[in-house]
Amino acid sequence: ALAVLEQGLADKNEAVRLASVAALGRIAVASSVRALARQLGAADSRLARAAIDALAAIDDLRAITALLDALGSEALRADASEALVTRAIEDGSRVVTALVEALSGSRDAPTTDALAAVLTRIADVVPADGATATLVERVSAGDASDAVVMALGATGSEEAVVPLLERLGQSDGHAFDVVLDALDRHFDRSPPDGRAADPLLDALAKAAPERQARLVALLGRVGAPRALP
């Protein structure tokens, strides 16, 4: 059926095009990835989104790569993100590896944020600590977005703590709150880490009242005796 369905992708009738994409997604074989990936650039946005759904069903690295490419399109970004999360449930380690590779080479801010947001979401499904080095590099550079900071926290990696704490000391306002969120996420996935006590105590001494309760809660999670006084 593949040859007939791929021919259907070019049919003049929209319903035939959409049905062909849906059928290829149900068959879900790697040999149809190239034909489906071509539909991501279609002028028909319904066809492009249907192709994303079909690619998400295919267990092949090329399908993951096509979905990552779709993150570069503002119109397809949300659908591609959802598809990658779906794919991660079936093939988490390969999706993480592909995300890290894409993140390392990404220079487009919206695409970088989308990659980081997907990493954050799938961290509850599959370990994302393989992304730590790349995320640490971006956060340590000082210009990391909120999405990248959150993704670093979501890894739960020991190597994430120091860069997050350093950023906490350099931040205020909204950026400060984002780091607190990232630290919360980190401690959801990792054991207490006494290295966080002194930076959190320093931040507590300077923090506005509305942020003190969150810092105290984090100190409780760290469990360092020197925070007792």
Short mmCIF file of C-alpha atoms in Angstrom, two decimals:
data_model
loop_
_atom_site.label_atom_id
_atom_site.label_comp_id
_atom_site.label_asym_id
_atom_site.label_seq_id
_atom_site.Cartn_x
_atom_site.Cartn_y
_atom_site.Cartn_z
CA ALA A 1 0.00 0.00 0.00
CA LEU A 2 2.93 2.36 0.56
CA ALA A 3 3.48 3.38 -3.05
CA VAL A 4 -0.21 4.15 -3.55
CA LEU A 5 -0.45 6.11 -0.30
CA GLU A 6 2.67 8.14 -1.07
CA GLN A 7 1.16 8.96 -4.44
CA GLY A 8 -1.95 10.06 -2.56
CA LEU A 9 0.11 12.70 -0.75
CA ALA A 10 0.22 14.67 -4.01
CA ASP A 11 -3.46 14.24 -4.86
CA LYS A 12 -5.42 17.37 -5.77
CA ASN A 13 -8.13 16.43 -3.28
CA GLU A 14 -7.34 17.57 0.27
CA ALA A 15 -9.30 14.71 1.82
CA VAL A 16 -7.20 12.20 -0.12
CA ARG A 17 -3.97 13.86 1.02
CA LEU A 18 -5.05 13.84 4.66
CA ALA A 19 -6.28 10.24 4.50
CA SER A 20 -3.00 9.15 2.90
CA VAL A 21 -0.98 10.74 5.70
CA ALA A 22 -3.19 9.17 8.35
CA ALA A 23 -2.86 5.73 6.76
CA LEU A 24 0.93 6.04 6.57
CA GLY A 25 0.92 6.90 10.26
CA ARG A 26 -1.10 3.79 11.06
CA ILE A 27 1.21 1.59 9.00
CA ALA A 28 4.13 3.38 10.71
CA VAL A 29 7.10 2.03 8.79
CA ALA A 30 10.45 3.77 8.48
CA SER A 31 10.40 3.76 4.70
CA SER A 32 7.64 6.38 4.67
CA VAL A 33 9.52 8.90 6.83
CA ARG A 34 11.00 10.81 3.89
CA ALA A 35 7.63 11.21 2.16
CA LEU A 36 5.97 12.33 5.38
CA ALA A 37 8.79 14.72 6.25
CA ARG A 38 8.29 16.47 2.92
CA GLN A 39 4.74 17.32 4.01
CA LEU A 40 6.08 19.43 6.91
CA GLY A 41 6.76 22.18 4.41
CA ALA A 42 3.32 21.95 2.82
CA ALA A 43 1.33 25.13 2.36
CA ASP A 44 -1.63 23.20 3.80
CA SER A 45 -1.11 23.49 7.57
CA ARG A 46 -3.59 20.67 8.26
CA LEU A 47 -1.51 18.35 6.12
CA ALA A 48 1.71 19.39 7.90
CA ARG A 49 0.18 18.80 11.33
CA ALA A 50 -1.20 15.44 10.22
CA ALA A 51 2.30 14.50 9.03
CA ILE A 52 3.66 15.34 12.48
CA ASP A 53 1.16 12.94 14.07
CA ALA A 54 2.13 10.24 11.59
CA LEU A 55 5.86 10.74 12.21
CA ALA A 56 5.30 10.46 15.96
CA ALA A 57 4.03 6.91 15.41
CA ILE A 58 7.15 5.74 13.56
CA ASP A 59 9.97 4.08 15.51
CA ASP A 60 12.90 5.49 13.57
CA LEU A 61 15.61 8.07 14.27
CA ARG A 62 14.81 9.85 11.00
CA ALA A 63 11.26 10.45 12.23
CA ILE A 64 12.62 12.02 15.42
CA THR A 65 14.98 14.18 13.37
CA ALA A 66 12.09 15.37 11.19
CA LEU A 67 10.10 16.31 14.29
CA LEU A 68 13.08 18.23 15.65
CA ASP A 69 13.33 20.11 12.36
CA ALA A 70 9.65 21.02 12.68
CA LEU A 71 10.41 22.85 15.93
CA GLY A 72 12.02 25.52 13.75
CA SER A 73 8.61 26.41 12.35
CA GLU A 74 6.51 28.68 14.54
CA ALA A 75 3.31 27.27 13.04
CA LEU A 76 4.30 23.66 13.77
CA ARG A 77 6.28 24.09 16.99
CA ALA A 78 3.52 23.20 19.44
CA ASP A 79 2.45 20.10 17.49
CA ALA A 80 6.05 18.94 17.04
CA SER A 81 6.71 19.38 20.75
CA GLU A 82 3.71 17.23 21.65
CA ALA A 83 4.80 14.60 19.12
CA LEU A 84 8.29 14.42 20.61
CA VAL A 85 6.85 13.95 24.09
CA THR A 86 4.68 11.14 22.71
CA ARG A 87 7.69 9.57 20.99
CA ALA A 88 9.70 9.79 24.23
CA ILE A 89 7.21 7.52 25.99
CA GLU A 90 8.14 4.78 23.52
CA ASP A 91 11.78 5.61 22.86
CA GLY A 92 13.00 7.98 25.54
CA SER A 93 16.76 7.53 25.39
CA ARG A 94 16.92 8.05 21.63
CA VAL A 95 14.73 11.15 21.83
CA VAL A 96 16.92 12.62 24.59
CA THR A 97 20.07 11.95 22.58
CA ALA A 98 18.58 13.63 19.52
CA LEU A 99 17.35 16.59 21.59
CA VAL A 100 20.79 17.11 23.12
CA GLU A 101 22.46 17.03 19.72
CA ALA A 102 19.94 19.53 18.35
CA LEU A 103 20.31 21.76 21.41
CA SER A 104 24.10 21.80 21.06
CA GLY A 105 23.84 23.19 17.55
CA SER A 106 20.81 25.46 17.97
CA ARG A 107 21.39 29.19 17.55
CA ASP A 108 17.74 30.15 17.12
CA ALA A 109 16.24 31.30 20.43
CA PRO A 110 12.65 30.06 19.89
CA THR A 111 13.90 26.66 18.70
CA THR A 112 16.32 26.41 21.64
CA ASP A 113 13.49 27.18 24.05
CA ALA A 114 11.27 24.56 22.41
CA LEU A 115 14.02 21.93 22.68
CA ALA A 116 14.58 22.78 26.34
CA ALA A 117 10.85 22.71 27.09
CA VAL A 118 10.54 19.23 25.59
CA LEU A 119 13.49 18.04 27.69
CA THR A 120 11.79 19.42 30.80
CA ARG A 121 8.54 17.63 30.02
CA ILE A 122 10.05 14.24 29.24
CA ALA A 123 12.33 14.26 32.30
CA ASP A 124 9.46 12.66 34.23
CA VAL A 125 9.35 9.80 31.72
CA VAL A 126 13.00 9.14 30.92
CA PRO A 127 16.27 10.27 32.54
CA ALA A 128 17.44 13.49 30.92
CA ASP A 129 20.81 13.74 32.67
CA GLY A 130 22.49 13.17 29.31
CA ALA A 131 21.56 16.77 28.54
CA THR A 132 23.29 18.16 31.62
CA ALA A 133 26.62 19.15 30.07
CA THR A 134 25.00 21.03 27.19
CA LEU A 135 22.54 22.80 29.49
CA VAL A 136 25.25 23.70 32.03
CA GLU A 137 27.28 25.26 29.23
CA ARG A 138 24.36 27.45 28.20
CA VAL A 139 23.42 28.45 31.74
CA SER A 140 27.02 29.21 32.68
CA ALA A 141 27.30 31.50 29.66
CA GLY A 142 24.91 33.83 31.48
CA ASP A 143 22.37 34.39 28.72
CA ALA A 144 20.28 31.23 29.11
CA SER A 145 16.53 31.57 28.75
CA ASP A 146 13.98 30.53 31.37
CA ALA A 147 13.28 27.34 29.43
CA VAL A 148 16.95 26.31 29.47
CA VAL A 149 17.25 27.00 33.22
CA MET A 150 14.16 24.88 33.89
CA ALA A 151 15.48 22.07 31.72
CA LEU A 152 18.73 22.02 33.70
CA GLY A 153 16.79 21.70 36.94
CA ALA A 154 14.67 18.91 35.47
CA THR A 155 17.74 16.75 34.80
CA GLY A 156 18.15 16.17 38.54
CA SER A 157 21.87 15.86 37.93
CA GLU A 158 24.46 16.63 40.62
CA GLU A 159 26.28 18.79 38.07
CA ALA A 160 23.24 21.04 37.77
CA VAL A 161 23.32 22.35 41.35
CA VAL A 162 26.30 24.71 41.24
CA PRO A 163 25.35 26.47 37.95
CA LEU A 164 21.80 26.96 39.23
CA LEU A 165 23.02 28.38 42.53
CA GLU A 166 25.45 30.69 40.75
CA ARG A 167 22.62 31.96 38.57
CA LEU A 168 20.48 32.46 41.69
CA GLY A 169 23.12 34.80 43.08
CA GLN A 170 23.18 36.78 39.84
CA SER A 171 19.40 37.08 39.41
CA ASP A 172 16.52 39.14 40.73
CA GLY A 173 12.85 39.53 40.00
CA HIS A 174 11.36 37.08 37.53
CA ALA A 175 14.73 35.46 36.74
CA PHE A 176 15.20 34.75 40.47
CA ASP A 177 11.80 33.03 40.62
CA VAL A 178 12.67 30.88 37.61
CA VAL A 179 15.82 29.62 39.32
CA LEU A 180 13.80 28.80 42.44
CA ASP A 181 11.40 26.82 40.24
CA ALA A 182 14.36 25.00 38.67
CA LEU A 183 15.83 24.17 42.08
CA ASP A 184 12.45 22.86 43.23
CA ARG A 185 12.33 20.63 40.17
CA HIS A 186 15.91 19.51 40.78
CA PHE A 187 15.21 18.45 44.36
CA ASP A 188 12.13 16.56 43.20
CA ARG A 189 14.50 14.26 41.33
CA SER A 190 17.63 14.19 43.46
CA PRO A 191 18.66 13.69 47.10
CA PRO A 192 19.43 16.64 49.41
CA ASP A 193 22.64 18.48 48.52
CA GLY A 194 24.37 20.44 51.27
CA ARG A 195 26.19 22.60 48.72
CA ALA A 196 22.99 24.56 48.31
CA ALA A 197 22.79 25.68 51.95
CA ASP A 198 25.14 28.68 51.95
CA PRO A 199 23.94 30.17 48.63
CA LEU A 200 20.33 29.81 49.78
CA LEU A 201 21.14 31.40 53.13
CA ASP A 202 22.84 34.30 51.34
CA ALA A 203 19.81 34.71 49.11
CA LEU A 204 17.48 34.57 52.13
CA ALA A 205 19.32 37.44 53.80
CA LYS A 206 18.73 39.65 50.76
CA ALA A 207 15.37 38.41 49.50
CA ALA A 208 12.13 40.33 49.48
CA PRO A 209 9.54 38.99 51.97
CA GLU A 210 7.44 37.34 49.26
CA ARG A 211 10.38 35.13 48.29
CA GLN A 212 11.64 34.25 51.76
CA ALA A 213 9.11 31.47 52.31
CA ARG A 214 10.24 29.70 49.13
CA LEU A 215 13.89 29.97 50.13
CA VAL A 216 13.10 28.61 53.60
CA ALA A 217 11.24 25.67 52.03
CA LEU A 218 14.25 24.92 49.81
CA LEU A 219 16.56 25.07 52.83
CA GLY A 220 14.31 22.51 54.49
CA ARG A 221 14.66 20.22 51.49
CA VAL A 222 18.45 20.62 51.55
CA GLY A 223 18.49 19.60 55.22
CA ALA A 224 21.87 21.14 56.06
CA PRO A 225 22.39 21.52 59.86
CA ARG A 226 24.19 24.84 59.43
CA ALA A 227 20.92 26.37 58.25
CA LEU A 228 19.34 25.77 61.68
CA PRO A 229 20.28 29.10 63.31
#
